[in-house]
XYZ file of N, CA and C in Angstrom:
834
model
N 1.690 59.796 25.631
C 1.294 61.282 26.254
C -0.038 61.095 26.231
N -0.840 61.529 27.165
C -2.402 62.135 27.100
C -2.608 63.381 26.333
N -3.312 63.115 25.448
C -4.059 64.287 24.861
C -4.828 65.448 26.067
N -4.375 66.370 26.187
C -5.049 67.488 27.100
C -6.624 67.178 26.978
N -7.176 67.519 25.734
C -8.581 67.394 25.707
C -9.144 66.022 26.207
N -8.397 64.732 26.139
C -8.845 63.652 26.884
C -8.619 63.513 28.356
N -7.992 64.488 28.933
C -7.834 64.229 30.308
C -8.898 64.934 31.219
N -9.195 64.454 31.968
C -10.765 64.835 32.770
C -10.068 64.980 34.211
N -10.218 66.221 34.943
C -10.084 66.881 36.225
C -10.835 67.357 36.805
N -11.296 67.075 38.093
C -12.178 68.011 38.808
C -11.327 68.570 39.803
N -11.467 69.772 39.972
C -11.118 70.740 41.086
C -12.332 70.807 42.088
N -11.880 70.492 43.448
C -12.938 70.166 44.369
C -12.424 71.516 45.521
N -13.267 72.382 45.582
C -12.789 73.581 46.496
C -12.720 74.867 45.777
N -13.627 75.761 45.197
C -13.377 76.779 44.196
C -13.309 78.156 44.653
N -12.187 78.292 45.930
C -12.225 79.574 46.404
C -11.170 80.056 45.771
N -10.324 81.091 46.201
C -9.335 82.206 45.417
C -8.639 81.057 44.481
N -7.639 79.972 45.337
C -6.806 79.441 44.618
C -7.392 78.232 44.077
N -8.691 77.666 44.319
C -9.037 76.631 43.576
C -9.895 76.970 42.343
N -10.316 78.364 42.455
C -10.752 79.024 40.906
C -9.873 79.081 40.094
N -8.423 79.688 40.590
C -7.385 80.108 39.755
C -6.717 78.657 39.188
N -6.958 77.482 39.848
C -6.347 76.186 39.459
C -7.444 75.746 38.407
N -8.639 75.932 38.625
C -9.532 75.668 37.633
C -9.458 76.082 36.438
N -9.066 77.380 36.593
C -9.124 78.203 35.169
C -7.783 77.907 34.548
N -6.875 77.678 35.052
C -5.429 77.346 34.708
C -5.697 75.843 34.105
N -6.526 74.924 34.414
C -6.571 73.873 33.785
C -7.340 73.847 32.361
N -8.370 74.896 32.764
C -9.337 75.096 31.580
C -8.174 75.912 30.225
N -7.473 76.700 30.607
C -6.588 77.075 29.470
C -5.691 76.274 28.978
N -5.180 75.090 29.887
C -4.321 73.993 29.311
C -4.921 73.068 28.427
N -6.478 73.212 28.377
C -7.123 72.258 27.645
C -7.375 71.099 28.058
N -7.678 71.161 29.513
C -7.974 69.811 30.003
C -9.564 69.910 30.036
N -10.195 68.817 30.210
C -11.476 68.649 30.605
C -11.736 68.767 31.975
N -12.127 70.195 32.125
C -12.141 70.544 33.699
C -13.757 70.655 34.138
N -13.733 69.912 35.299
C -14.899 69.936 36.152
C -14.706 70.691 37.476
N -15.716 71.084 38.111
C -15.763 71.809 39.403
C -16.786 71.440 40.221
N -16.081 71.271 41.622
C -17.062 70.933 42.796
C -16.800 72.254 44.099
N -18.193 72.567 44.304
C -18.128 73.415 45.542
C -19.565 73.634 46.129
N -19.514 73.958 47.282
C -20.963 74.222 47.837
C -21.449 75.495 47.440
N -20.644 76.545 47.038
C -21.019 77.950 46.843
C -21.307 77.987 45.308
N -22.977 77.925 44.906
C -23.664 78.082 43.683
C -22.939 79.002 42.733
N -22.534 80.386 43.546
C -21.837 81.468 42.568
C -20.638 81.057 42.042
N -19.813 80.242 42.884
C -18.481 79.542 42.331
C -18.628 78.820 41.075
N -19.610 77.963 41.482
C -20.192 77.009 40.300
C -20.448 77.340 38.870
N -21.306 78.662 39.164
C -21.669 79.421 38.045
C -20.626 80.053 37.090
N -19.713 80.504 37.894
C -18.544 81.324 37.479
C -17.614 80.649 36.713
N -17.491 79.236 37.107
C -16.468 78.357 36.382
C -17.142 77.761 35.426
N -18.612 77.520 35.130
C -19.418 76.696 34.174
C -19.076 77.883 33.192
N -19.504 79.149 33.513
C -19.059 80.365 32.466
C -17.901 80.253 31.796
N -17.105 80.027 32.501
C -15.477 79.901 32.201
C -15.381 79.031 31.147
N -16.140 77.858 30.878
C -16.027 76.670 30.569
C -15.778 75.371 30.596
N -16.090 75.218 32.051
C -16.035 73.910 32.657
C -17.036 73.074 31.916
N -17.073 71.779 31.967
C -17.596 70.947 31.182
C -18.885 70.462 32.158
N -18.702 70.582 33.452
C -19.799 70.287 34.410
C -19.211 70.665 35.823
N -20.410 71.288 36.442
C -20.035 71.716 37.830
C -21.218 71.423 38.732
N -20.988 70.953 40.104
C -21.822 70.297 40.917
C -21.448 70.646 42.457
N -22.438 70.643 43.329
C -22.049 70.544 44.849
C -21.058 69.549 45.103
N -21.392 68.371 44.442
C -20.444 67.096 44.985
C -19.962 66.521 43.475
N -18.524 66.361 43.492
C -18.103 65.631 42.398
C -18.775 64.260 41.934
N -19.445 63.561 42.909
C -19.932 62.348 42.796
C -20.730 62.336 41.307
N -21.486 63.548 41.159
C -22.107 63.654 39.964
C -21.273 63.059 38.470
N -19.863 63.014 38.708
C -19.464 62.840 37.348
C -18.068 61.968 37.580
N -18.108 61.643 38.967
C -17.002 60.723 39.417
C -16.023 59.678 38.442
N -16.982 58.978 37.651
C -16.415 58.167 36.822
C -16.066 58.645 35.546
N -16.291 59.970 35.165
C -15.582 60.521 34.010
C -14.173 61.073 34.352
N -13.620 60.966 35.418
C -12.556 61.497 35.807
C -11.350 60.781 35.814
N -10.127 61.367 35.376
C -8.717 60.835 35.417
C -8.084 61.259 36.685
N -8.297 62.650 37.152
C -7.739 63.068 38.388
C -8.674 64.221 39.011
N -8.456 64.102 40.510
C -9.017 65.022 41.486
C -8.001 65.772 41.938
N -8.177 67.117 42.067
C -7.526 67.983 43.064
C -8.322 68.783 43.715
N -7.917 68.585 45.335
C -8.590 69.002 46.342
C -7.880 70.403 46.811
N -8.411 71.330 47.019
C -7.953 72.681 47.474
C -9.078 73.197 48.261
N -9.271 72.514 49.349
C -10.161 72.610 50.429
C -9.594 73.437 51.611
N -10.250 73.744 52.759
C -9.573 74.240 53.705
C -8.542 73.802 54.584
N -9.019 72.299 54.948
C -8.408 71.635 56.133
C -8.449 69.946 55.905
N -7.958 69.135 56.570
C -7.974 68.000 56.725
C -9.541 67.367 56.857
N -10.233 67.981 57.820
C -11.572 67.559 58.229
C -12.405 67.599 56.630
N -12.168 68.568 56.252
C -12.909 68.827 54.760
C -12.834 67.596 53.675
N -11.240 67.477 53.681
C -10.982 66.514 52.782
C -11.343 65.311 53.001
N -11.347 64.452 54.213
C -11.852 63.606 54.729
C -13.455 63.326 54.669
N -14.026 64.494 54.769
C -15.416 64.320 54.830
C -15.940 64.186 53.027
N -15.078 65.096 52.284
C -15.314 65.040 50.849
C -15.240 63.536 50.524
N -13.753 62.810 50.743
C -13.649 61.638 50.325
C -14.278 60.253 50.752
N -14.512 60.403 52.137
C -14.994 59.238 53.085
C -16.156 59.460 53.709
N -16.942 60.514 53.601
C -18.232 60.802 54.290
C -19.142 60.103 53.947
N -20.239 60.029 54.796
C -21.594 59.577 54.208
C -21.632 59.710 52.621
N -21.752 60.394 51.989
C -21.679 60.722 50.734
C -20.262 60.839 49.847
N -19.439 60.172 50.301
C -18.051 60.343 49.960
C -17.777 59.975 48.241
N -16.776 60.728 47.755
C -16.447 60.594 46.633
C -15.582 59.185 46.263
N -14.730 58.956 47.142
C -13.626 58.081 46.879
C -14.453 56.540 46.296
N -15.514 56.077 47.114
C -15.981 54.837 46.476
C -16.716 54.998 44.664
N -16.748 56.265 44.885
C -17.532 56.300 42.967
C -16.430 56.551 42.161
N -15.189 56.871 42.295
C -14.173 56.983 41.502
C -13.645 55.729 40.835
N -13.258 55.631 39.531
C -12.635 54.434 39.041
C -11.363 54.271 39.789
N -11.040 52.861 40.103
C -9.815 52.629 40.743
C -8.499 52.722 39.657
N -7.472 53.568 40.247
C -6.431 54.342 39.172
C -6.595 55.739 39.317
N -7.911 56.403 39.666
C -7.843 57.881 39.676
C -6.952 58.284 40.519
N -6.267 59.464 40.036
C -5.113 59.994 40.984
C -5.990 61.084 41.916
N -5.670 61.484 43.086
C -6.136 62.117 44.080
C -4.949 62.927 44.286
N -5.094 64.282 44.311
C -3.994 65.342 44.647
C -4.505 66.046 45.665
N -4.159 65.903 46.985
C -4.600 66.598 48.194
C -3.632 67.804 48.329
N -4.223 68.733 48.068
C -3.292 70.233 47.929
C -3.464 71.170 49.162
N -4.536 70.678 50.060
C -4.943 71.625 51.184
C -3.743 71.370 52.237
N -3.360 72.408 52.939
C -2.584 72.308 54.181
C -2.831 71.543 55.061
N -2.269 70.522 55.342
C -2.841 69.559 56.468
C -1.402 68.962 56.904
N -1.786 68.152 58.240
C -0.438 67.519 58.890
C -0.096 66.269 58.328
N 1.318 65.943 58.480
C 1.677 64.919 57.880
C 0.845 63.488 58.312
N 0.390 63.328 59.521
C -0.574 62.434 59.972
C -1.498 62.140 59.300
N -2.353 63.351 58.852
C -3.522 63.284 58.070
C -3.393 63.076 56.766
N -2.347 63.298 56.176
C -1.945 62.676 54.778
C -1.743 61.545 54.941
N -1.063 60.912 55.827
C -0.791 59.498 55.913
C -2.096 58.634 55.929
N -3.080 59.185 56.652
C -4.208 58.824 57.188
C -5.148 58.529 56.013
N -5.165 59.845 55.083
C -6.030 59.706 53.717
C -5.326 59.010 52.722
N -3.846 58.713 52.789
C -3.665 57.933 51.957
C -4.048 56.191 52.109
N -3.765 56.074 53.281
C -4.128 54.562 53.947
C -5.479 54.358 53.183
N -6.490 55.361 53.481
C -8.026 55.098 53.038
C -8.213 55.008 51.703
N -7.347 55.827 51.006
C -7.495 55.804 49.410
C -6.926 54.566 48.602
N -5.702 54.059 49.369
C -5.720 52.867 48.758
C -6.337 51.447 48.949
N -7.601 51.803 49.925
C -8.490 50.643 50.219
C -9.373 50.745 48.691
N -9.743 51.802 48.034
C -10.095 51.878 46.802
C -9.431 52.026 45.793
N -8.160 51.630 45.628
C -7.100 51.551 44.744
C -7.011 52.978 44.074
N -6.770 54.087 44.804
C -6.959 55.532 44.535
C -5.558 55.990 44.749
N -4.585 56.160 43.722
C -3.026 56.663 44.322
C -3.342 58.266 44.679
N -2.232 58.435 45.446
C -2.253 59.858 46.088
C -0.949 60.670 45.990
N -1.012 61.803 45.703
C -0.064 63.061 45.661
C -0.317 64.003 46.776
N 0.651 63.899 47.871
C 0.665 64.602 48.880
C 1.431 66.086 48.494
N 0.433 67.178 47.969
C 1.110 68.055 47.197
C 0.439 69.611 47.478
N 0.732 70.181 48.892
C 0.321 71.435 49.144
C 0.842 72.357 48.123
N 0.264 73.569 48.040
C 0.817 74.628 47.175
C 1.034 75.741 47.825
N 1.464 76.876 47.188
C 1.873 78.451 47.408
C 1.804 79.127 46.466
N 1.814 80.311 46.477
C 1.798 81.259 45.818
C 0.236 82.481 45.696
N -0.672 81.974 46.583
C -1.855 82.842 46.380
C -2.321 82.815 45.164
N -3.769 83.622 45.329
C -4.706 83.600 44.427
C -4.107 84.104 43.282
N -3.055 85.226 42.809
C -2.493 85.489 42.103
C -1.596 84.516 40.888
N -1.075 83.749 41.990
C -0.396 82.833 41.029
C -1.231 81.522 40.478
N -2.077 81.313 41.305
C -3.097 80.520 41.122
C -3.926 80.795 39.589
N -3.854 81.990 39.481
C -4.804 82.402 38.221
C -3.710 82.383 37.098
N -2.549 82.487 37.307
C -1.509 82.506 36.257
C -1.294 81.039 36.133
N -1.488 80.034 36.515
C -1.056 78.807 36.328
C 0.408 78.667 36.968
N 0.831 79.416 38.085
C 2.215 79.703 38.459
C 2.543 79.165 39.667
N 1.519 78.438 40.631
C 1.822 77.971 41.867
C 3.095 77.422 41.967
N 3.524 77.200 43.372
C 4.624 76.347 43.617
C 3.933 74.989 44.234
N 4.191 74.110 43.935
C 3.746 72.743 44.529
C 4.986 72.043 45.121
N 4.720 71.472 46.462
C 5.466 70.718 47.174
C 5.110 69.350 47.383
N 5.425 68.428 46.552
C 4.928 67.169 46.527
C 5.740 65.878 46.897
N 4.995 64.959 47.570
C 5.505 63.584 47.817
C 4.555 62.402 47.105
N 5.025 61.651 46.721
C 4.310 60.631 46.208
C 5.464 59.565 45.208
N 4.570 58.570 44.771
C 5.459 57.610 43.467
C 5.740 58.520 42.401
N 6.686 57.815 41.634
C 6.868 58.167 40.288
C 5.668 58.266 39.423
N 5.009 57.183 39.830
C 3.823 56.656 38.649
C 2.493 57.727 39.097
N 2.341 58.178 40.168
C 1.306 59.305 40.713
C 1.593 60.451 40.049
N 2.822 60.925 40.033
C 3.399 62.072 39.163
C 3.013 61.814 37.994
N 3.340 60.915 37.099
C 3.111 60.727 35.737
C 1.584 60.841 35.493
N 0.765 60.099 36.238
C -0.748 60.551 36.283
C -1.242 61.865 36.288
N -0.497 62.520 36.996
C -0.870 64.051 37.317
C -0.051 64.925 36.698
N 0.571 64.352 35.779
C 1.678 65.273 35.193
C 0.797 66.785 34.189
N -0.381 66.155 33.536
C -1.156 67.095 32.742
C -1.858 68.315 33.644
N -2.251 68.217 34.956
C -2.386 68.807 36.022
C -1.125 69.477 36.608
N -0.499 69.077 36.893
C 1.024 69.917 37.566
C 1.375 71.015 36.273
N 1.390 70.362 35.157
C 1.806 71.341 33.765
C 0.709 72.555 33.872
N -0.432 72.361 34.093
C -1.645 73.321 33.954
C -1.345 74.288 35.069
N -1.236 74.096 36.533
C -1.344 74.821 37.491
C 0.026 75.435 38.293
N 0.993 74.853 37.860
C 2.400 74.998 38.660
C 3.195 75.617 37.761
N 4.315 76.498 38.415
C 5.269 77.218 37.690
C 6.374 76.210 38.327
N 6.380 75.611 39.201
C 7.248 75.143 39.885
C 7.032 74.035 40.716
N 7.581 72.845 40.557
C 7.076 71.512 41.361
C 8.315 71.033 41.992
N 8.301 70.636 43.373
C 9.456 70.400 44.121
C 8.943 68.901 44.546
N 9.600 68.002 43.834
C 9.601 66.417 44.357
C 10.188 66.161 45.475
N 9.457 66.254 46.496
C 10.173 65.993 47.891
C 10.532 64.666 47.963
N 9.925 63.648 47.514
C 10.184 62.115 47.785
C 9.054 61.112 47.688
N 8.838 60.021 47.968
C 8.035 59.079 47.661
C 6.965 58.778 49.099
N 7.326 59.118 49.904
C 6.726 58.999 51.280
C 5.576 60.333 51.560
N 4.569 59.762 51.582
C 3.209 60.685 51.966
C 3.855 61.090 53.113
N 3.216 62.655 53.309
C 3.304 63.062 54.615
C 4.612 64.251 54.494
N 5.730 63.982 53.554
C 6.672 65.003 53.446
C 6.156 66.038 52.680
N 5.188 65.939 51.686
C 5.036 67.286 51.191
C 4.304 68.206 52.233
N 3.370 67.420 53.119
C 2.703 68.340 54.137
C 3.988 68.899 55.183
N 4.788 67.941 55.320
C 5.804 68.915 56.402
C 6.707 69.854 55.878
N 6.899 69.591 54.572
C 7.480 71.050 53.952
C 6.677 72.237 53.930
N 5.369 72.023 53.279
C 4.239 73.209 53.823
C 4.215 73.790 55.101
N 4.514 72.932 55.853
C 4.158 73.445 57.367
C 5.273 74.352 57.492
N 6.281 73.657 57.299
C 7.924 74.669 57.409
C 7.630 76.130 56.650
N 7.008 75.985 55.424
C 6.719 77.005 54.565
C 5.843 78.088 55.450
N 4.883 77.480 55.905
C 4.002 78.554 56.533
C 4.483 79.158 58.031
N 5.240 78.181 58.382
C 6.066 78.471 59.706
C 7.007 79.926 59.432
N 7.658 80.245 58.325
C 8.409 81.099 57.841
C 7.580 82.095 57.480
N 6.491 82.065 56.705
C 5.646 82.806 56.097
C 4.771 83.325 57.387
N 4.218 82.735 58.264
C 3.372 83.292 59.733
C 4.177 84.246 60.374
N 5.501 83.788 60.549
C 6.617 84.628 61.272
C 6.776 86.348 60.684
N 6.907 86.032 59.249
C 7.513 87.250 58.567
C 6.335 88.065 58.627
N 5.128 87.656 58.304
C 3.895 88.613 58.348
C 3.780 89.092 59.643
N 3.686 88.598 60.949
C 3.623 89.053 61.724
C 4.546 89.789 62.807
N 6.129 89.433 62.178
C 7.050 89.924 62.866
C 8.175 90.498 62.277
N 8.537 90.254 60.798
C 9.907 90.613 60.174
C 9.451 91.166 58.850
N 10.621 91.509 58.334
C 10.868 91.999 56.929
C 11.191 90.978 56.014
N 10.237 90.990 54.995
C 10.739 89.759 54.184
C 9.815 90.335 52.767
N 9.872 89.203 52.103
C 8.759 89.579 50.847
C 7.849 89.321 51.297
N 7.247 88.453 52.120
C 5.921 88.462 52.686
C 5.423 89.834 53.625
N 6.194 90.287 54.277
C 6.131 91.287 54.873
C 5.875 92.644 53.867
N 6.670 92.752 52.978
C 6.518 93.755 52.048
C 5.149 93.863 51.217
N 4.701 92.398 50.929
C 3.693 92.209 50.092
C 2.663 92.468 51.102
N 2.417 91.895 52.364
C 1.046 92.362 53.100
C 1.134 93.674 53.535
N 2.387 94.332 53.708
C 2.390 95.751 54.234
C 1.449 96.737 53.179
N 1.499 96.239 51.851
C 0.657 96.914 50.619
C -0.642 96.888 50.993
N -1.235 95.902 51.550
C -2.659 96.038 51.689
C -2.908 96.823 53.019
N -1.786 96.718 54.108
C -1.916 97.668 55.121
C -2.077 99.239 54.627
N -1.309 99.535 53.860
C -1.061 100.958 53.178
C -2.361 101.419 52.531
N -2.996 100.386 51.954
C -4.134 100.650 51.037
C -5.216 100.541 51.873
N -5.171 100.214 53.240
C -6.177 100.072 53.906
C -7.515 98.919 53.483
N -6.782 97.941 52.761
C -7.468 97.104 51.968
C -7.244 95.614 52.687
N -8.285 95.099 53.265
C -8.019 93.831 54.026
C -8.997 92.682 53.323
N -9.616 92.909 52.096
C -10.010 92.029 51.402
C -9.388 90.607 51.414
N -9.900 89.300 51.782
C -8.926 88.496 52.135
C -8.271 87.742 50.970
N -7.172 87.919 50.614
C -6.497 86.951 49.710
C -6.082 85.644 50.442
N -5.703 85.653 51.735
C -5.427 84.546 52.545
C -5.716 85.028 53.708
N -6.432 84.411 54.358
C -7.517 85.104 55.847
C -6.743 84.782 57.091
N -6.608 85.409 58.019
C -6.434 85.586 59.320
C -6.388 83.999 59.748
N -7.779 83.580 59.609
C -7.929 82.183 60.396
C -7.128 81.133 59.437
N -6.766 81.360 58.240
C -5.940 80.490 57.703
C -4.652 80.275 58.488
N -3.953 81.273 59.055
C -2.988 81.145 59.526
C -3.226 80.682 60.972
N -4.042 80.898 61.571
C -4.522 80.475 62.819
C -4.427 78.870 62.662
N -5.161 78.092 61.666
C -5.168 76.780 61.417
C -3.398 76.144 61.111
N -2.820 76.999 60.194
C -1.266 76.339 59.864
C -0.657 76.615 60.629
N -0.465 77.666 61.602
C 0.436 77.955 62.462
C 0.307 76.706 63.713
N -1.121 76.685 63.988
C -1.552 75.286 64.845
C -1.015 74.282 64.702
N -0.818 73.751 63.194
C -0.351 72.590 62.449
C 1.541 72.885 62.854
N 1.768 73.572 62.781
C 3.190 73.833 63.185
C 3.454 73.946 64.413
N 3.106 74.408 65.408
C 2.944 74.096 66.543
C 2.723 72.741 67.178
N 1.813 71.953 66.531
C 1.692 70.309 66.673
C 2.655 69.758 66.324
N 3.239 69.922 65.206
C 4.618 69.341 64.464
C 5.649 69.474 65.515
N 6.024 70.777 65.464
C 7.133 71.222 67.088
C 6.921 70.170 67.990
N 6.061 70.144 68.484
C 5.763 69.486 69.757
C 5.978 68.115 69.687
N 5.720 67.283 68.388
C 5.864 66.091 68.175
C 7.232 65.720 68.275
N 8.069 66.655 67.641
C 9.444 66.622 67.462
C 10.291 67.168 68.496
N 9.666 67.863 69.491
C 10.675 68.192 70.798
C 11.383 69.065 69.925
N 10.823 70.343 69.259
C 11.454 71.146 68.472
C 10.920 72.475 69.158
N 11.683 73.422 69.829
C 11.456 74.739 70.259
C 11.341 75.769 68.926
N 9.929 76.632 69.116
C 9.723 77.386 67.765
C 9.272 78.764 68.525
N 9.913 79.548 69.482
C 9.514 80.716 70.053
C 8.721 81.791 69.368
N 9.350 81.922 68.005
C 8.782 83.100 67.106
C 7.562 82.396 66.545
N 7.513 81.134 66.307
C 6.140 80.780 65.777
C 5.026 80.759 66.671
N 5.394 80.251 67.909
C 4.452 80.546 68.987
C 3.868 81.821 69.198
N 4.746 82.861 68.977
C 4.329 84.196 69.341
C 3.438 84.776 68.197
N 3.829 84.136 66.855
C 3.097 84.656 65.851
C 1.724 84.141 65.930
N 1.856 82.608 66.307
C 0.135 81.926 66.414
C -0.272 82.579 67.466
N 0.106 83.195 68.576
C -0.635 83.827 69.872
C -1.433 85.012 68.936
N -0.463 85.653 68.155
C -1.044 87.152 67.741
C -2.068 86.794 66.509
N -2.177 85.452 65.420
C -2.940 85.273 64.920
C -4.292 84.832 65.595
N -4.138 84.325 66.555
C -5.111 83.891 67.264
C -5.998 84.782 67.812
N -5.026 86.213 68.477
C -5.868 87.020 69.139
C -6.462 87.951 68.082
N -6.089 88.131 66.830
C -6.990 88.720 65.927
C -8.088 88.185 65.422
N -7.966 86.777 65.230
C -9.155 85.782 65.037
C -10.342 86.143 66.049
N -9.934 86.130 67.358
C -10.759 86.402 68.523
C -11.240 88.037 68.693
N -10.500 88.672 67.955
C -10.911 90.314 67.982
C -12.003 90.205 66.873
N -12.124 89.302 65.972
C -13.578 89.548 64.838
C -12.701 89.676 63.567
N -11.310 89.472 63.172
C -10.411 89.588 61.900
C -10.286 88.429 61.371
N -10.924 87.388 61.884
C -10.751 85.974 61.222
C -10.890 85.914 59.820
N -11.998 86.712 59.125
C -12.111 86.381 57.873
C -11.698 87.234 56.901
N -10.834 88.386 57.432
C -9.985 89.439 56.850
C -8.683 88.494 56.359
N -8.015 89.602 55.278
C -6.862 89.300 54.832
C -5.734 88.816 55.947
N -4.843 88.099 55.814
C -4.104 87.613 56.892
C -3.262 88.979 57.605
N -3.215 89.972 56.507
C -2.518 91.255 57.144
C -2.904 92.039 58.270
N -4.271 91.709 58.166
C -5.077 92.166 59.431
C -4.615 91.570 60.764
N -3.756 91.124 60.832
C -3.027 90.972 62.156
C -2.510 91.989 62.970
N -2.184 93.001 62.189
C -1.786 94.152 62.268
C -2.711 94.996 63.266
N -3.866 94.610 63.242
C -4.795 95.476 63.847
C -4.952 95.196 65.418
N -4.277 94.293 65.773
C -4.288 93.923 67.155
C -3.245 94.759 68.190
N -2.221 95.475 67.320
C -1.389 96.182 67.896
C -2.196 97.358 68.374
N -2.101 97.949 69.843
C -2.583 99.200 70.357
C -1.676 100.439 69.840
N -2.612 101.673 69.507
C -1.665 102.634 69.748
C -1.653 103.117 67.975
N -1.672 102.463 67.275
C -1.446 102.694 65.851
C -2.831 102.937 64.849
N -2.487 104.137 64.340
C -3.575 104.521 63.316
C -3.414 104.028 61.654
N -3.878 103.202 61.665
C -3.977 102.383 60.333
C -4.689 102.890 59.480
N -3.839 103.154 57.890
C -4.552 103.650 56.780
C -6.001 103.276 56.413
N -6.780 103.931 56.041
C -8.207 103.577 55.679
C -8.271 103.442 54.364
N -9.094 102.272 53.973
C -9.368 102.208 52.391
C -9.824 103.472 51.724
N -9.557 103.879 50.563
C -9.965 105.300 49.971
C -11.101 104.646 49.012
N -12.020 105.432 49.489
C -13.418 105.144 48.467
C -13.051 105.470 46.925
N -13.571 104.493 46.311
C -13.531 104.820 44.641
C -14.328 106.209 44.074
N -13.602 106.556 43.458
C -14.147 107.971 43.098
C -15.307 107.771 42.068
């Protein structure tokens, strides 16, 4: 078993969930690096105890045992790994790459094939739980990959996850399960009663739309749901309606607000206003 202090991981993407995951790795005793284009996020993680932070993980690529990507979409994952200043060629062969962004199954498979060219194993491992669970090290991980890759990433999974669902070995299965998860979440937030509805309605009641997960995230994720349903010839009328609602909210200027701001597109509703701090 690898001693935590001798296991080095870089979290790429230090947004709400990435920062929580990085802090969880620090608490677990892992040698933790961080990469993000936001200098403020880099400074926060550095102050929290990271060994090194930088806009690009290329600066310390050869030191790493694992990389965890928590960026917004597949385009960013591909740019980081394979772009003109891509990380993949700099990593030591055998470095495990955990892709936890919400992406399509096809994108996950394409990324895996390109990583294999560099001798880099991939775990297709989307996550859920939001910023609060990420900060607690209690995210849910829906992962697909080989047993050997799971083993290589076990210190990271132990640090960041409360639950790990091993979906299978085939890359793309994790992405598919996450898309189904987002289908249910998106429909529940937009239209129905559920834990998601009760959680997000607290934001509405408080008049607080500071983004925990933004409207534009669901525009992207429900777009992936729609593309997957189309490929499978599977009808999803409620998902289509929810996608339309989130798209309308984004077009109305609420894209960067919390996803609960989808309620703002309904006409004739007087919404609570955020109370000013005393």
